[in-house]
Short mmCIF file of C-alpha atoms in Angstrom, two decimals:
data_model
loop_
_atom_site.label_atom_id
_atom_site.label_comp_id
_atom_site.label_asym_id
_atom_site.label_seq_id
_atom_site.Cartn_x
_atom_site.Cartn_y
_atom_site.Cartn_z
CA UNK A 294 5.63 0.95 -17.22
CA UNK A 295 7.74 -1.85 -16.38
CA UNK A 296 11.19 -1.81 -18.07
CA UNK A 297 13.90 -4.40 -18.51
CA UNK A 298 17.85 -4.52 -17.95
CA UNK A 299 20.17 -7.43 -18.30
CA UNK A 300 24.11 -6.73 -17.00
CA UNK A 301 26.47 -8.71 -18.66
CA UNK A 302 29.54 -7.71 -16.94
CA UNK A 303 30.28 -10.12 -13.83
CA UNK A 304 32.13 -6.53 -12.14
CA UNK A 305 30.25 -4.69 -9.51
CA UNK A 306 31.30 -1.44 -11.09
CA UNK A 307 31.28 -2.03 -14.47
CA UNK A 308 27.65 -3.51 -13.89
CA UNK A 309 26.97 -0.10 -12.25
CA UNK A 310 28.69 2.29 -14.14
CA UNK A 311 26.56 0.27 -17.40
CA UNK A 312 23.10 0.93 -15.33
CA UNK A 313 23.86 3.89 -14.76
CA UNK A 314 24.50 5.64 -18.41
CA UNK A 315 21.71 2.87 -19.40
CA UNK A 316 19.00 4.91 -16.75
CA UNK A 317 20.25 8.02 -16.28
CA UNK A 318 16.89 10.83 -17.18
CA UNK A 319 14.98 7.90 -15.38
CA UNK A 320 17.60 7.96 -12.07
CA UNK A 321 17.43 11.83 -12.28
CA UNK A 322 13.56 11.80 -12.39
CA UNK A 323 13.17 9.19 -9.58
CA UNK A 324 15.47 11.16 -7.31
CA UNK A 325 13.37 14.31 -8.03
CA UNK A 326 10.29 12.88 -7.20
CA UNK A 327 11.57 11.78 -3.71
CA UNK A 328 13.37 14.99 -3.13
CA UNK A 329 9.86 16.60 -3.87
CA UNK A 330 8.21 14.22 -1.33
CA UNK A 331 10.20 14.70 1.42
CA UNK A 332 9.72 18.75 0.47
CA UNK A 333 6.30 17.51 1.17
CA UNK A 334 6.41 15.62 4.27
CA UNK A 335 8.54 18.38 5.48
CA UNK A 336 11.78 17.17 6.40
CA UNK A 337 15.03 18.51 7.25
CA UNK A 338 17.42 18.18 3.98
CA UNK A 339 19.88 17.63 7.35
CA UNK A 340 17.64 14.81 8.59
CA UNK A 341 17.52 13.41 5.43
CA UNK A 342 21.14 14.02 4.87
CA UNK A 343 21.97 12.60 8.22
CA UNK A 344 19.65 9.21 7.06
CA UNK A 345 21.64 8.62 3.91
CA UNK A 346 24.94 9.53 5.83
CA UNK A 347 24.26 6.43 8.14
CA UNK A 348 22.78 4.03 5.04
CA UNK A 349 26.76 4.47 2.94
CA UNK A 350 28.24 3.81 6.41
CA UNK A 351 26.17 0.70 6.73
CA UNK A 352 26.31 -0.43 3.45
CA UNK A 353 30.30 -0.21 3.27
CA UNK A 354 30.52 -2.02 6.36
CA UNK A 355 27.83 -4.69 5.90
CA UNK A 356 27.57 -4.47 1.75
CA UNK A 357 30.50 -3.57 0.71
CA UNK A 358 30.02 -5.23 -3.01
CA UNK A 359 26.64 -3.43 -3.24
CA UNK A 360 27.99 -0.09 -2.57
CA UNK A 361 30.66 -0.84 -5.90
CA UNK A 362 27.99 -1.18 -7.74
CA UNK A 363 26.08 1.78 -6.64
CA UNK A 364 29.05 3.91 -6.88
CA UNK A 365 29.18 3.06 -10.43
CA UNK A 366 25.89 3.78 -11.05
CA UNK A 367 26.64 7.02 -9.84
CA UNK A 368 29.49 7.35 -11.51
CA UNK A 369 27.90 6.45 -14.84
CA UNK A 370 24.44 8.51 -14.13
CA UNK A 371 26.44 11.22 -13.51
CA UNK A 372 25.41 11.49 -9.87
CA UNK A 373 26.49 11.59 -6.50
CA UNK A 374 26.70 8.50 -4.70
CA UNK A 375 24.81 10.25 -1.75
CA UNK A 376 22.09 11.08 -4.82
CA UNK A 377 22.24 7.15 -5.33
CA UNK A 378 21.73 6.12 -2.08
CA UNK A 379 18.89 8.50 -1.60
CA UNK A 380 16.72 6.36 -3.58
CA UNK A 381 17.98 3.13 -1.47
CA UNK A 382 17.23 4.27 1.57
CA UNK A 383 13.93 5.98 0.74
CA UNK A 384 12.19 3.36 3.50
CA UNK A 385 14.81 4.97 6.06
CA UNK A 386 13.79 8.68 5.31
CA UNK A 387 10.38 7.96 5.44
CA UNK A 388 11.03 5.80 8.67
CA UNK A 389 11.65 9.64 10.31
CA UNK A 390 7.55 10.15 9.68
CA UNK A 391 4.61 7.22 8.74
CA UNK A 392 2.81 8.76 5.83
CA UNK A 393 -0.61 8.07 5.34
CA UNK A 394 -1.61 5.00 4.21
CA UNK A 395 0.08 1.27 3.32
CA UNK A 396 1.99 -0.67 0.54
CA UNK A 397 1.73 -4.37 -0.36
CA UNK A 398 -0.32 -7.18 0.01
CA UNK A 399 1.66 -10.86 -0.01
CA UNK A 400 0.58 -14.48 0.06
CA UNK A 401 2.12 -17.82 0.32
CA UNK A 402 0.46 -21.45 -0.15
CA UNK A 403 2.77 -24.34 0.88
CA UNK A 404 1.66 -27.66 -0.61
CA UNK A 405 2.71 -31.19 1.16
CA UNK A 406 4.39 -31.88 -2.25
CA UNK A 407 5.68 -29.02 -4.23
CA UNK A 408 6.99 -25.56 -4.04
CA UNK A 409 5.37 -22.82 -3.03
CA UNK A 410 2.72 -20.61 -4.77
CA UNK A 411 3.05 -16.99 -4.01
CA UNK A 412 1.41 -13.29 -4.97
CA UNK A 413 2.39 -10.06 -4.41
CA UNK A 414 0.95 -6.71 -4.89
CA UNK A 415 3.32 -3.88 -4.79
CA UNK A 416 1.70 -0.68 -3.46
CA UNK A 417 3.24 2.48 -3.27
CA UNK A 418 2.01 6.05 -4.04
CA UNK A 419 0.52 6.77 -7.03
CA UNK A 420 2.61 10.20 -7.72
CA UNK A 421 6.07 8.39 -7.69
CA UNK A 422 7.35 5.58 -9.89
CA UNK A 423 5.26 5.50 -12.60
CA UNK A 424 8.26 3.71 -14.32
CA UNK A 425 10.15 0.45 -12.56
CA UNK A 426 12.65 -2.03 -13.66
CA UNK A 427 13.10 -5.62 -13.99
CA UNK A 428 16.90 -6.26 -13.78
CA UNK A 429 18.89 -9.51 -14.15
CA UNK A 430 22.58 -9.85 -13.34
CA UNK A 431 25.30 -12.29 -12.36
CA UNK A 432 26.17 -12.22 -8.42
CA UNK A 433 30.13 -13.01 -7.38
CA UNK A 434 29.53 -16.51 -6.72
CA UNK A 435 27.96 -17.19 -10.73
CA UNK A 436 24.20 -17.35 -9.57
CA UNK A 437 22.04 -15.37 -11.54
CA UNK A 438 19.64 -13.08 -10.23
CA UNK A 439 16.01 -10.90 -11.18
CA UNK A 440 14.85 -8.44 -9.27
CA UNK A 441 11.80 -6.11 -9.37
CA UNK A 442 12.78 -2.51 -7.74
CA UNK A 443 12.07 1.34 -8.68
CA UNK A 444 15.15 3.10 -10.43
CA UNK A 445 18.58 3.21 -8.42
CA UNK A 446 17.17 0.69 -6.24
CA UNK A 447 19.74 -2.36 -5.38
CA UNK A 448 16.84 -5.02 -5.29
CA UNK A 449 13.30 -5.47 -3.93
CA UNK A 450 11.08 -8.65 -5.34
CA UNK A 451 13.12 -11.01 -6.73
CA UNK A 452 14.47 -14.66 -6.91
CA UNK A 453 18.07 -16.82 -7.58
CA UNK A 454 19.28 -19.55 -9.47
CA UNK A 455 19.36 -21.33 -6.67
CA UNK A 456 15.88 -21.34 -5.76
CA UNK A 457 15.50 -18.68 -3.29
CA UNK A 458 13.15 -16.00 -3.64
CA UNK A 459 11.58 -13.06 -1.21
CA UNK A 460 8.32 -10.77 -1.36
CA UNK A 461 8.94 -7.55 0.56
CA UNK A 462 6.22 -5.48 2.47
CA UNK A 463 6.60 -2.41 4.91
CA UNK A 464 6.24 -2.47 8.17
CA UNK A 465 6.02 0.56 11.12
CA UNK A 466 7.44 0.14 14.28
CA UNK A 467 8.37 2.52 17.22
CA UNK A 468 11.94 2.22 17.03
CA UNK A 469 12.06 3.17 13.53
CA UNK A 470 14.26 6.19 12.54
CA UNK A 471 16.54 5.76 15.42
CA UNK A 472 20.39 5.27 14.64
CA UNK A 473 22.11 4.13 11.06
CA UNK A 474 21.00 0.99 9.81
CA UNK A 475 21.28 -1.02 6.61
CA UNK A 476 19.00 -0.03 3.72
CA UNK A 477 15.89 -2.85 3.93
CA UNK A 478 16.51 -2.75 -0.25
CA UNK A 479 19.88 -3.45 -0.05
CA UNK A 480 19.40 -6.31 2.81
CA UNK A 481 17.15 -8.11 0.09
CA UNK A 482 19.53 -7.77 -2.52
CA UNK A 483 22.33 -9.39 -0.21
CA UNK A 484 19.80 -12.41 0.28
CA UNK A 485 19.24 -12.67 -3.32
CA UNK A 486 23.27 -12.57 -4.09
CA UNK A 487 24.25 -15.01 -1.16
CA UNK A 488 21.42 -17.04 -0.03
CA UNK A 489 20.27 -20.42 -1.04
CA UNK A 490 18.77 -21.59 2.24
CA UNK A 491 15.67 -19.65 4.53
CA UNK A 492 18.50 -20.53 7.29
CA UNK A 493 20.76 -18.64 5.46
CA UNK A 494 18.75 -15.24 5.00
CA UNK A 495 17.57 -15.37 8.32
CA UNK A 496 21.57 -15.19 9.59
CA UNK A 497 22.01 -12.49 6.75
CA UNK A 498 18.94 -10.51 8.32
CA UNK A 499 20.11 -11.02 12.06
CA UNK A 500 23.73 -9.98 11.55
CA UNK A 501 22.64 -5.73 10.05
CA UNK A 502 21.61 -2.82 12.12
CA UNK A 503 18.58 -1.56 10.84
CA UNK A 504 16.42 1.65 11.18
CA UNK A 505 13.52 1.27 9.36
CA UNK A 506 10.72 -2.11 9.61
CA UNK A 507 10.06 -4.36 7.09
CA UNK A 508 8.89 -7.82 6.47
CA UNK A 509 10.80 -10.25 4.14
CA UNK A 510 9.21 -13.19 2.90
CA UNK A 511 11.73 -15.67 1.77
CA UNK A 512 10.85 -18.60 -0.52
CA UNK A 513 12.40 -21.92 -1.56
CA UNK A 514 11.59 -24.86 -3.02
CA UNK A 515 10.39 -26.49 0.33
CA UNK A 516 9.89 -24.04 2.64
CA UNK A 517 8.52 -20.36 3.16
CA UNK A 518 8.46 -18.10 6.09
CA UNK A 519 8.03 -14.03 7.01
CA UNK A 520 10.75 -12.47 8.29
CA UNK A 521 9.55 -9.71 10.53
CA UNK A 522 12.42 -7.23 10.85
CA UNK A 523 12.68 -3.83 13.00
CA UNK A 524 15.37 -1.90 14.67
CA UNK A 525 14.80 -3.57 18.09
CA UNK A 526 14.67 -7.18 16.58
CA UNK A 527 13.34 -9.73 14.59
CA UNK A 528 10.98 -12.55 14.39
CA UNK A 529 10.36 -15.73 11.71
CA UNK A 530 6.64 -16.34 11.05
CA UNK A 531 6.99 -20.01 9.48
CA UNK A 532 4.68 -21.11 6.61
CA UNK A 533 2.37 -24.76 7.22
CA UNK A 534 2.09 -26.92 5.25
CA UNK A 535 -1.58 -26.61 3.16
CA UNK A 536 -1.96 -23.63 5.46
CA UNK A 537 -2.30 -19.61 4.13
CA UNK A 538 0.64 -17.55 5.26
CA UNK A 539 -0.06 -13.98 4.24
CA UNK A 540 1.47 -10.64 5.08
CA UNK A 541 0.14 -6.96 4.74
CA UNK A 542 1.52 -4.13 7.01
CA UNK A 543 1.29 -4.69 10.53
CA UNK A 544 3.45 -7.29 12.41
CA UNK A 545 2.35 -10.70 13.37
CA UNK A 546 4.80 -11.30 16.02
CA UNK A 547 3.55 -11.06 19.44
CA UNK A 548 6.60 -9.40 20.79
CA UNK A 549 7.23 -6.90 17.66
CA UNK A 550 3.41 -6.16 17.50
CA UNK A 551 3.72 -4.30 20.76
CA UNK A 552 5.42 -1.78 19.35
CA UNK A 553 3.53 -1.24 16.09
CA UNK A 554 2.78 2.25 14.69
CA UNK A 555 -0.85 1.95 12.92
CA UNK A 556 -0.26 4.24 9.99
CA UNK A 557 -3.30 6.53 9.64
CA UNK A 558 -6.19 5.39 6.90
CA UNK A 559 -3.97 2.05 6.45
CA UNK A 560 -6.03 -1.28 4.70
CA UNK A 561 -3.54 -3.63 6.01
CA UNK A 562 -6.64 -5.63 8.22
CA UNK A 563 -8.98 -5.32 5.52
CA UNK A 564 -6.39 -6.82 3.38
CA UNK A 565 -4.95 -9.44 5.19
CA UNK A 566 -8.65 -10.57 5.36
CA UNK A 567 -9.29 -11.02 1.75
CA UNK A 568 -6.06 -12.33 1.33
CA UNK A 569 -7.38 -15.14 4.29
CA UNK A 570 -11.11 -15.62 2.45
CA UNK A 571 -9.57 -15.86 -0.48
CA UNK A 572 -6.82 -18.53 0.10
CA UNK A 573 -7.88 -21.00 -2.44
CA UNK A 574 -6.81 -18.54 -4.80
CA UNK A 575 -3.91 -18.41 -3.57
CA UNK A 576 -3.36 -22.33 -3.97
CA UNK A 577 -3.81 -22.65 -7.88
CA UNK A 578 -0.81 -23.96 -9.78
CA UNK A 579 0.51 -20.61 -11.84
CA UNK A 580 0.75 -17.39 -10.98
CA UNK A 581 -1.21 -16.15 -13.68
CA UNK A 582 -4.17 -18.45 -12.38
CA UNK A 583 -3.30 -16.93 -9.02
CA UNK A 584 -3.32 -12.78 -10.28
CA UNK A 585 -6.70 -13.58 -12.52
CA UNK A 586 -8.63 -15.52 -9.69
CA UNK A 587 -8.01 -12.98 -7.16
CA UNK A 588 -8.23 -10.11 -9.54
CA UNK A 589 -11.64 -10.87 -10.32
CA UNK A 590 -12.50 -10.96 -6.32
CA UNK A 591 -15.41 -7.56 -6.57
CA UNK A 592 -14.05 -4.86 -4.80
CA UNK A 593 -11.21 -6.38 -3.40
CA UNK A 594 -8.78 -4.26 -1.45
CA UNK A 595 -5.90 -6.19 -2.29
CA UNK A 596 -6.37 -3.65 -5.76
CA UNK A 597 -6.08 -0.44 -4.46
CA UNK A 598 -7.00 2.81 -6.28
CA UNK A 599 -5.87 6.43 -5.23
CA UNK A 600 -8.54 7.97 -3.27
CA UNK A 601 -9.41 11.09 -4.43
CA UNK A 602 -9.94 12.76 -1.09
CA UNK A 603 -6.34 12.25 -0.28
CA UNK A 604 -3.70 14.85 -1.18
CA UNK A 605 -2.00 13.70 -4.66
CA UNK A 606 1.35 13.03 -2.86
CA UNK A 607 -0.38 10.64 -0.49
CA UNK A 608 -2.72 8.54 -2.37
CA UNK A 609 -2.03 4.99 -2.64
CA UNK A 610 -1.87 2.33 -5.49
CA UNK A 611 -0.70 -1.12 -6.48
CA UNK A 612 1.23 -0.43 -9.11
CA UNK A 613 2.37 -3.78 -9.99
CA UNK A 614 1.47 -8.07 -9.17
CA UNK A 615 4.12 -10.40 -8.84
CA UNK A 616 4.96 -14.09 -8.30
CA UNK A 617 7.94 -16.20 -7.94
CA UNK A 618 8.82 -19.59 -9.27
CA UNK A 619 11.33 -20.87 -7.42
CA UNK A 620 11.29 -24.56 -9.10
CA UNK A 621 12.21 -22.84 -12.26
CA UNK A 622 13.50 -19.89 -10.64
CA UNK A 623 11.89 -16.54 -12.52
CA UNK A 624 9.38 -13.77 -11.24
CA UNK A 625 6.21 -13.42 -12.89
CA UNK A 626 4.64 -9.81 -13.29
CA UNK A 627 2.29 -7.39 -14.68
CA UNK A 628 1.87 -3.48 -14.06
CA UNK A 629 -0.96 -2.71 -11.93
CA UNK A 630 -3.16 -4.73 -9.04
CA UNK A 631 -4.97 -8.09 -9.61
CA UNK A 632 -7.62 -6.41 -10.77
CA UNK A 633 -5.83 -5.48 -14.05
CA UNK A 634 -3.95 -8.05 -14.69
CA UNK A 635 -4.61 -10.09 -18.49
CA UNK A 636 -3.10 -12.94 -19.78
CA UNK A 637 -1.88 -10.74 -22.99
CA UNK A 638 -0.09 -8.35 -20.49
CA UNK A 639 1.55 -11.16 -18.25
CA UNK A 640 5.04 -11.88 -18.08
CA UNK A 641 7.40 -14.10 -17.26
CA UNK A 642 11.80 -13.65 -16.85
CA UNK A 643 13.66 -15.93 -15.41
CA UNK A 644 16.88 -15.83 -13.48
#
């Protein structure tokens, strides 16, 4: 289920301390299902421990605002802030091993006279986040903001008042899980609070240590362009005009794609395929038009189902389809892969 949250208080901490008491059994449940995965995958609480260690370092020096907040989500959760930034830098942990399989499909048409059209699927695995959260608030600079992201999570999928929005895929590179680096969800949510130009998320993405891969699309009302980021670099992948630009989980970069980890029994080809055959789909005006045309592509991959032969704490879904409007700036969503989406179920909230 996808749930809603508005802030009203303009305060980092306030903001937090009010998500916090707001989400609290849902916080607590989301940071037991990660501590169970990890169980899992085997890891070192002192790996992991080490991981979030170097994410609060990070974020103090390079997000200092974002960590008030997440401190008073803590604080109002009744958590630790180490608890709290567990669920941040859950893309950092799992940087220390690839898991089986992929997560999210995204597409962007540029036309020669508007904005552009994007889709998202958001794939994760099936056993965690059955729940997830729209939330809205008011960054320091009066801008409003809406964001997609799992519980205790600063921002994923989102856009601005100002027009700026960004799609957000995982990536696997070989100099993941080396070093302390800035949480890949709290890099998107500094984008969404301070950008209003691609220029100016591209700086924003160059000037944090990272140490886990991911690719940031970032949308505005004229332009569009992937942000490939990893620990050893980054690259822009610039949209054309009446051109596809689409994204799955494997870097497009020449330079970046040399060190790519292929994740075992990852769709990421098979996906950026349809995603290519299917580009027309891609072009129609609304993002409903968009989720409907491709959800009703047979078999699609861009729709993926757990697979049953897969142990329950690695099988794969999309678990929600999203699309941004950055002429009227608002995010546009329904649970579950194209192939479930319905016009009844569709919804729209703006920034």
């Amino acid at each position: 289920m996808i749930r809603r949250w508005h802030a009203e208080s303009t305060d980092a901490a306030e903001r937090g301390r009010a998500y916090g008491r707001a989400w609290r059994a849902e916080l607590r449940a989301s940071l037991a299902e990660y501590s169970e995965l990890f169980e899992r995958l085997a890891f070192a609480p002192d790996a992991v421990a080490r991981v979030v260690d170097g994410a609060l370092a990070q974020t103090a020096a390079h997000a200092p605002a974002v960590l008030d907040e997440l401190v008073g989500v803590a604080d109002g959760a009744e958590m630790t802030i180490a608890e709290i930034m567990t669920l941040n830098a859950r893309t950092e942990v799992l940087a220390l091993q690839k898991p089986e399989g992929g997560e999210c499909s995204t597409a962007v048409f540029l036309p020669a006279d508007g904005p552009p059209r994007t889709i998202q699927t958001w794939d994760w695995l099936d056993a965690l986040s059955a729940d997830n959260l729209v939330r809205s608030h008011i960054a320091a600079d009066g801008r409003r903001v809406v964001t997609f992201a799992e519980f205790g999570q600063a921002a994923k999928i989102g856009v601005n008042s100002r027009g700026l929005g960004v799609h957000f895929n995982i990536l696997h590179h070989v100099s993941d899980g080396a070093g302390a680096g800035l949480p890949v969800h709290i890099l998107a949510r500094r984008i969404l609070d301070e950008a209003a130009t691609v220029d100016e998320a591209v700086a924003i993405a160059e000037a944090v240590p990272l140490s886990a891969s991911t690719v940031i699309t970032v949308v505005t009302r004229d332009r569009a362009v992937c942000v490939e980021l990893a620990p050893s670099g980054i690259a822009v992948i610039a949209a054309v005009p009446e051109q596809l630009l689409a994204h799955t989980n494997h870097f497009i970069d020449a330079r970046l794609s040399a060190g790519e980890v292929t994740v075992y029994a990852s769709t990421t080809a098979e996906r950026l395929v349809c995603l290519t055959d299917h580009a027309e789909a891609v072009a129609l005006p609304t993002g409903l038009e968009r989720a409907l045309a491709l959800g009703a592509v047979s078999d699609a991959p861009i729709s993926m189902r757990p697979r049953p032969e897969s142990p329950r704490h690695l099988q794969w879904a999309s678990k929600a389809t999203i699309t941004i409007d950055v002429a009227a700036p608002a995010i546009e969503l329904h649970a579950g892969g194209p192939a479930e989406v319905t016009r009844e179920g569709w919804r729209r909230i703006e920034a």
